[in-house]
mmCIF file of C-alpha atoms in Angstrom:
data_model
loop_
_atom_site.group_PDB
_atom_site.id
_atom_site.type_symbol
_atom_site.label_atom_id
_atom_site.label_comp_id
_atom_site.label_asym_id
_atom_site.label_seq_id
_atom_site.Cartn_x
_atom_site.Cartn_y
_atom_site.Cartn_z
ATOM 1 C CA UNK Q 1 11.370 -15.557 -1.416
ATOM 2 C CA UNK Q 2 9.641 -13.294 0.720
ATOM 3 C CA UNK Q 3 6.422 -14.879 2.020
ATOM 4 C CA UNK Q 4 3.936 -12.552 5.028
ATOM 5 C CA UNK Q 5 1.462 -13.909 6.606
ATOM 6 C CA UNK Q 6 -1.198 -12.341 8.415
ATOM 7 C CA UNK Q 7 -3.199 -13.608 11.206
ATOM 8 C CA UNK Q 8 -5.398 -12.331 14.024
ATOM 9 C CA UNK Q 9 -8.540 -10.993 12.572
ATOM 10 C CA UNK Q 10 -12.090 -11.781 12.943
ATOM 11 C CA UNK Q 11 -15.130 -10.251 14.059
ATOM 12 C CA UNK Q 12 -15.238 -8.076 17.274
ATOM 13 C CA UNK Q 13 -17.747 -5.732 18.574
ATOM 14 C CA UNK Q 14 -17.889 -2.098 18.308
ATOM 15 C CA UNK Q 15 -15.218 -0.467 21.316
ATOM 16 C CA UNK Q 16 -13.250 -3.902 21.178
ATOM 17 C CA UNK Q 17 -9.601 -4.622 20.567
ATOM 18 C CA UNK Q 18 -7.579 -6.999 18.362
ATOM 19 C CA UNK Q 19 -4.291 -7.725 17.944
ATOM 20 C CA UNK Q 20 -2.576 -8.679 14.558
ATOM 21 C CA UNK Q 21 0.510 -10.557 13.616
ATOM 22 C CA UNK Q 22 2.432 -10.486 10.465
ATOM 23 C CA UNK Q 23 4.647 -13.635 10.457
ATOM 24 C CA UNK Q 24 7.950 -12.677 8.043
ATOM 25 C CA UNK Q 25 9.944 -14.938 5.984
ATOM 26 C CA UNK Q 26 12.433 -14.942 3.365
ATOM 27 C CA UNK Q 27 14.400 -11.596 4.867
ATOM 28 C CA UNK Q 28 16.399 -10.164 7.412
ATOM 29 C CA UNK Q 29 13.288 -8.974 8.888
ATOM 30 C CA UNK Q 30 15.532 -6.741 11.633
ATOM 31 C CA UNK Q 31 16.773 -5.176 8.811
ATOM 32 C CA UNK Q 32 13.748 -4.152 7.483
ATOM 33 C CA UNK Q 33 11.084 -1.421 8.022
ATOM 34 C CA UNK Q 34 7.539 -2.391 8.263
ATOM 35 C CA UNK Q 35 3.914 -0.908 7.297
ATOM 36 C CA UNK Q 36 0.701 -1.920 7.528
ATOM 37 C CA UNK Q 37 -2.442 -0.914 5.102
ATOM 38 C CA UNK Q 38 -5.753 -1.512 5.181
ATOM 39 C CA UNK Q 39 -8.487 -1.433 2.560
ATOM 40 C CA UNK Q 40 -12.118 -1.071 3.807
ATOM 41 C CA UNK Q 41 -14.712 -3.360 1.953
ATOM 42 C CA UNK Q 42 -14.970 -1.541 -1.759
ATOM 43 C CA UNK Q 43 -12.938 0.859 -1.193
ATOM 44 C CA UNK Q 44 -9.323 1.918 -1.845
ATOM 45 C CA UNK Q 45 -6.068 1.609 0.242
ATOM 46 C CA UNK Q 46 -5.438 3.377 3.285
ATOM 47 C CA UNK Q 47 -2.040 3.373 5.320
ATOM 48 C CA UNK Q 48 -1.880 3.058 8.722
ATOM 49 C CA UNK Q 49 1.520 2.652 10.620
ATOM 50 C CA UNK Q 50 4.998 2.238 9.832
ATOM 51 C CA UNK Q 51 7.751 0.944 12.244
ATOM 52 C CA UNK Q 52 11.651 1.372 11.259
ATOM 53 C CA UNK Q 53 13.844 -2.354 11.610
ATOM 54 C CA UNK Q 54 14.795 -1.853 15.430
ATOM 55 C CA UNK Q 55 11.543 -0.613 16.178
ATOM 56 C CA UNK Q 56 12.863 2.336 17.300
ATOM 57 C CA UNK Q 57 10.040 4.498 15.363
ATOM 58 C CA UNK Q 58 6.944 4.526 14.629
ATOM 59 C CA UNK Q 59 4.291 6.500 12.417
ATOM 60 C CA UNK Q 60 0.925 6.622 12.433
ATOM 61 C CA UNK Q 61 -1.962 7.878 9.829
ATOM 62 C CA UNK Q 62 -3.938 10.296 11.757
ATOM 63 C CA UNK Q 63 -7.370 8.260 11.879
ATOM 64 C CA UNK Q 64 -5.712 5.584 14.038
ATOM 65 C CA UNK Q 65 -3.278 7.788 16.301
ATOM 66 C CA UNK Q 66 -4.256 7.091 20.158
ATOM 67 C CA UNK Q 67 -6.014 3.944 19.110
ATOM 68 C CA UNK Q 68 -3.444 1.846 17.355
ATOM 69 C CA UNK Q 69 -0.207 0.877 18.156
ATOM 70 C CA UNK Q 70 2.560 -0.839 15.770
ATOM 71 C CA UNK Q 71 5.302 -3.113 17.174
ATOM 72 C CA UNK Q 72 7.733 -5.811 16.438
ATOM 73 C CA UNK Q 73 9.746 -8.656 17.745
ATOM 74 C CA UNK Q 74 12.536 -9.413 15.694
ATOM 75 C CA UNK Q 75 13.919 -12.720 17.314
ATOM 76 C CA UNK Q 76 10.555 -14.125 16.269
ATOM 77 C CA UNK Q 77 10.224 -12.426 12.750
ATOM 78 C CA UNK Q 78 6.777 -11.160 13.481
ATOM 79 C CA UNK Q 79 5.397 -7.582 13.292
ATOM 80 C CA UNK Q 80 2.281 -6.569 15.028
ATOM 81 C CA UNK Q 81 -0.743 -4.180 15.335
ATOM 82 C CA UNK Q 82 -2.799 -4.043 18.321
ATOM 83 C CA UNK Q 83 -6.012 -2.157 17.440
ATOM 84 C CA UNK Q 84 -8.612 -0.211 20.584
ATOM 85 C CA UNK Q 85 -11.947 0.960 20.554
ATOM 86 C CA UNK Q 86 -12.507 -0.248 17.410
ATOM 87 C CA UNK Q 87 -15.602 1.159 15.447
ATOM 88 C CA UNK Q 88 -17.044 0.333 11.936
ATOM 89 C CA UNK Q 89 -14.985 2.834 10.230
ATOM 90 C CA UNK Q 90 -12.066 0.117 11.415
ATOM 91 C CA UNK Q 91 -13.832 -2.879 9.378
ATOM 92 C CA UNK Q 92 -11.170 -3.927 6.669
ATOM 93 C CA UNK Q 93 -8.693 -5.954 5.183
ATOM 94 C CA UNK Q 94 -5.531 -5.605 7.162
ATOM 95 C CA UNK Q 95 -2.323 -5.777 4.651
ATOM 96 C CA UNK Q 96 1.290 -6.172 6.234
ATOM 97 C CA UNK Q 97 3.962 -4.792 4.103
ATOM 98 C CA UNK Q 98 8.152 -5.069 3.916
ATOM 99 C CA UNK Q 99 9.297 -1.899 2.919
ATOM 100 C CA UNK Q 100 11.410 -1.206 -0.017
ATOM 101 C CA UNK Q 101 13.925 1.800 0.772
ATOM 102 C CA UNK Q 102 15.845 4.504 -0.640
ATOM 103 C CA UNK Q 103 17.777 5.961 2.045
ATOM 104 C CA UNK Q 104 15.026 6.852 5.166
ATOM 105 C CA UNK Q 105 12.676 7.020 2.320
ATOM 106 C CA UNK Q 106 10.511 3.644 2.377
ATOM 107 C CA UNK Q 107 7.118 2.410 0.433
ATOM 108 C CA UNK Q 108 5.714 -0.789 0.804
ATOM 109 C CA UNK Q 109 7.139 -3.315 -1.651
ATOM 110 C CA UNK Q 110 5.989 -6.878 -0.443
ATOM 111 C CA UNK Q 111 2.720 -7.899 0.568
ATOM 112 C CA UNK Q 112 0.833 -10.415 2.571
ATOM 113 C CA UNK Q 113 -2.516 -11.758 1.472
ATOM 114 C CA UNK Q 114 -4.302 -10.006 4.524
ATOM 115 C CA UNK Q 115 -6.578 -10.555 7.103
ATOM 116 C CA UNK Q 116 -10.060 -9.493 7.864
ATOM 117 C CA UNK Q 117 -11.148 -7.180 10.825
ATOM 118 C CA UNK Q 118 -14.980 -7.071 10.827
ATOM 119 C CA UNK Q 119 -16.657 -4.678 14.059
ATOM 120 C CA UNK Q 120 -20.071 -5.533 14.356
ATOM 121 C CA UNK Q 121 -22.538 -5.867 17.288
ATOM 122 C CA UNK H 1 -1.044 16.194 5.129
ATOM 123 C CA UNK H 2 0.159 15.242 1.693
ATOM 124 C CA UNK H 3 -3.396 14.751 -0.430
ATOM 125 C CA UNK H 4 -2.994 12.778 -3.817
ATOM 126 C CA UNK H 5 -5.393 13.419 -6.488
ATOM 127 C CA UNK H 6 -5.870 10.573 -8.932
ATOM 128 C CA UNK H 7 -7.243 10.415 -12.317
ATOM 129 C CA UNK H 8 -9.331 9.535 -14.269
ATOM 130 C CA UNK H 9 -11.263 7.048 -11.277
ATOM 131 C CA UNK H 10 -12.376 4.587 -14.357
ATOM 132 C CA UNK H 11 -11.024 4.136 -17.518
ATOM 133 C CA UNK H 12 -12.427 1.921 -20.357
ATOM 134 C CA UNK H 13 -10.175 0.852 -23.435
ATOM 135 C CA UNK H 14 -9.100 -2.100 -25.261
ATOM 136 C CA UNK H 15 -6.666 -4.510 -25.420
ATOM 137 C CA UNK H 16 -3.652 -3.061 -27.842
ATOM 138 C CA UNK H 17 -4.619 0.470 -26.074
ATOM 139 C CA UNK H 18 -1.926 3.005 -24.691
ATOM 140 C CA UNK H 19 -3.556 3.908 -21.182
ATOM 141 C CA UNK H 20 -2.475 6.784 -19.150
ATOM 142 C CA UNK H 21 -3.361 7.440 -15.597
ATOM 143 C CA UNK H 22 -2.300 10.736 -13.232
ATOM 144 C CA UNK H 23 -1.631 11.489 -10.088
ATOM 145 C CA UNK H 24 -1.352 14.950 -8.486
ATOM 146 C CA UNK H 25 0.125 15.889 -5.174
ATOM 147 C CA UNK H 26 -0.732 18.675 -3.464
ATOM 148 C CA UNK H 27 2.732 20.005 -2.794
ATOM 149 C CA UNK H 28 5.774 19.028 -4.031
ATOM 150 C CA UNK H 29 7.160 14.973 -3.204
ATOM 151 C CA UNK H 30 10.599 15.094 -5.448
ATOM 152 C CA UNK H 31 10.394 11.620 -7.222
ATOM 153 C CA UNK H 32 8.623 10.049 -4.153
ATOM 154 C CA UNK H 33 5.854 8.241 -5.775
ATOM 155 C CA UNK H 34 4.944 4.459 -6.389
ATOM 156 C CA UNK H 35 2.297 2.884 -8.550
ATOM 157 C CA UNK H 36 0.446 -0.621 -7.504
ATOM 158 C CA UNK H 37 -1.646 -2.821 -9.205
ATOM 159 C CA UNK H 38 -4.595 -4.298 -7.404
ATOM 160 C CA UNK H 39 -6.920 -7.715 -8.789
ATOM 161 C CA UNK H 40 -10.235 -8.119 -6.748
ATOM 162 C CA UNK H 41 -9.454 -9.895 -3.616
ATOM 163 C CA UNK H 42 -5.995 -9.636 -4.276
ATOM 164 C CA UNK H 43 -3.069 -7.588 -2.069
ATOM 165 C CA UNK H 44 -1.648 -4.637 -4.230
ATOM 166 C CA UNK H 45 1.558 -5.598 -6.501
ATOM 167 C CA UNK H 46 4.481 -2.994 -6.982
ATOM 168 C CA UNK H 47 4.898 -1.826 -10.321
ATOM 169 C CA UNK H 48 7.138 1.561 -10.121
ATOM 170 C CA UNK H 49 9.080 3.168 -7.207
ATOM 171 C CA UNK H 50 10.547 6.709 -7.304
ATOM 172 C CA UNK H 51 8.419 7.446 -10.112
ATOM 173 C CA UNK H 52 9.889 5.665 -12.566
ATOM 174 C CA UNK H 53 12.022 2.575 -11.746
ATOM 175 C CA UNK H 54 10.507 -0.543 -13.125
ATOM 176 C CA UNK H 55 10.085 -2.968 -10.193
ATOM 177 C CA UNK H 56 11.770 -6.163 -11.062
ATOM 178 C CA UNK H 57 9.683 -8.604 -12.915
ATOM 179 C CA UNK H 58 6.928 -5.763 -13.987
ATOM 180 C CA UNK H 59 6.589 -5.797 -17.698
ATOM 181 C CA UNK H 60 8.298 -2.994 -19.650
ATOM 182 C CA UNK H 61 5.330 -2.153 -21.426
ATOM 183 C CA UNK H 62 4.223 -0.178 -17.688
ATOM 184 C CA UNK H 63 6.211 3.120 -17.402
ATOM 185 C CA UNK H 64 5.827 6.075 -15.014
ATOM 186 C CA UNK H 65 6.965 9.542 -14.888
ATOM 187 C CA UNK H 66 6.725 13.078 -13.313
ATOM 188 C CA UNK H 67 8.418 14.708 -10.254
ATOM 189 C CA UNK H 68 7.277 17.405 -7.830
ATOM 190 C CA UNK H 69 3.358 17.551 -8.292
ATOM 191 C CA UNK H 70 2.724 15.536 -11.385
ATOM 192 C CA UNK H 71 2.894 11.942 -12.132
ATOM 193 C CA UNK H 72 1.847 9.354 -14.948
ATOM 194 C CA UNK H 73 1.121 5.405 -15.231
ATOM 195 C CA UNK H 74 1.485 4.339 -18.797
ATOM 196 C CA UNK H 75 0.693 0.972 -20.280
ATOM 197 C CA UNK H 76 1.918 1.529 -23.916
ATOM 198 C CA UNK H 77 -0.098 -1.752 -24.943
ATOM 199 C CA UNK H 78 -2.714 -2.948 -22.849
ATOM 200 C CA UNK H 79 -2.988 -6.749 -22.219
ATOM 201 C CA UNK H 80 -5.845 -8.640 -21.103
ATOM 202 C CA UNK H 81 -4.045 -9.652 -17.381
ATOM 203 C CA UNK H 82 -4.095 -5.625 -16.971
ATOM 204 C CA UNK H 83 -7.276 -4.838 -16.136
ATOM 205 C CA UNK H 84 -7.389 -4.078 -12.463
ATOM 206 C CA UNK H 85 -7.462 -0.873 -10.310
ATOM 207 C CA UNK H 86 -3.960 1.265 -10.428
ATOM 208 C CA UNK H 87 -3.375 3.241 -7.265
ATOM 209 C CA UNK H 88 -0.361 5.971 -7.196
ATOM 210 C CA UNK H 89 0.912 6.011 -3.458
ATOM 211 C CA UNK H 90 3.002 9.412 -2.050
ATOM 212 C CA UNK H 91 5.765 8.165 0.521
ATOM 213 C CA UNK H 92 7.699 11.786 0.507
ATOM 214 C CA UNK H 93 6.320 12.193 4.275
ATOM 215 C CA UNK H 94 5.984 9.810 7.164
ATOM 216 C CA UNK H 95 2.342 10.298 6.864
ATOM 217 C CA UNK H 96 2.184 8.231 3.287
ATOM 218 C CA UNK H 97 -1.120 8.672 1.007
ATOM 219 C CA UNK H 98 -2.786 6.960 -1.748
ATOM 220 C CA UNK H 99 -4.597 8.272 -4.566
ATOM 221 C CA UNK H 100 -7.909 7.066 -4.942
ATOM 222 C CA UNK H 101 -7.745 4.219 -7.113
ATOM 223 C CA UNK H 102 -8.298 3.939 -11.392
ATOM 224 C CA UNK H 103 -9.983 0.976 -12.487
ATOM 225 C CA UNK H 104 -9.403 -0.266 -15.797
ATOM 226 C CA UNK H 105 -12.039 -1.951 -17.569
ATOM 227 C CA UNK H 106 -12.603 -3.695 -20.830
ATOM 228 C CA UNK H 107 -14.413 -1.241 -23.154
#
């Protein structure tokens, strides 16, 4: 079964940085591409990054480009998102996401339960 | 950027309902479209990939369908543990998009 687990949020203050981890289970998490979403409070779902299996490439949605960074470690089946200069536009519900993939062409097909970034002074 | 244009943004019908939701992408996306469902404080649950594969374990009475620019959700029967918000998701690009959410509510 696969099982992710987020950790790593919290609240931070306006120009801070976090970093969050995705712990993976279930899968051959090397084997897999990666994405993380977020969803703001009320609102819908936003995608942020996506890293291939060997970490070899990365995307990025254009309101976090410069400020976000996706990575992974694959001998410890954990994905990551460091986040910088965070503002209240970044306050949300972090999702980590296995991919599901057709070729090069991926979505996000599992979920984690997600975890809460809140900026505020 | 790929924009996705969902409608309607609510919907209100009744159980035993057939309930049809659209997307529209502003350029073409082949089959490259998924459709989640989301339950308040929730994470989003696959129902259809490349438009219209039935993710495993999704009821049959969900269906999708389209290519290019236009896209459907249907729920042939609505069922009491489907109202939720629906979002259609493009993945044709690196950049990926989601329409902007349908919630379903009891009428």
């Amino acid at each position: 079964e696969v099982q992710l687990l987020e950790s790593g949020g919290g609240l931070v203050q306006p120009g801070g940085s976090l970093r969050l981890s995705c712990a993976a289970s279930g899968f051959t998490f090397s084997n897999s591409a990666m994405n993380w979403v977020r969803q703001a409070p009320g609102k819908g779902l936003e995608w942020v990054s996506a890293i291939s299996g060997d970490g070899d490439s990365t995307y990025y949605a254009d309101s976090v480009k410069g400020r976000f960074t996706i990575s992974r470690d694959n001998s410890k089946n954990t994905l990551f998102l460091q986040i910088d200069s965070l503002g209240a536009e970044d306050t949300a519900v972090y999702y980590c996401a296995k991919s599901g993939c057709s070729g090069d062409t991926c979505y996000s097909r599992f979920w984690g339960q997600g975890t809460l970034v809140t900026v505020s002074s | 950027d790929i924009q996705m244009t969902q409608s309607p943004s609510t919907l209100s019908a009744s159980v035993g309902d057939r309930v049809t939701i659209t997307c529209r992408a502003s350029q073409s996306i082949s089959s490259w479209l998924a459709w989640y469902q989301q339950k308040p404080g929730k994470a989003p649950k696959l129902l259809i990939y490349e438009a219209s594969s039935l993710e495993s374990g999704v009821p049959s009475r969900f269906s999708g369908s389209g290519s290019g620019t236009e896209f459907t959700l249907t729920i042939s029967s609505l069922q009491p543990d489907d109202f939720a918000t629906y979002y259609c998701l493009q993945y044709n690009s690196y950049s990926e998009t989601f329409g902007q959410g349908t919630k379903v509510e009891i009428k």
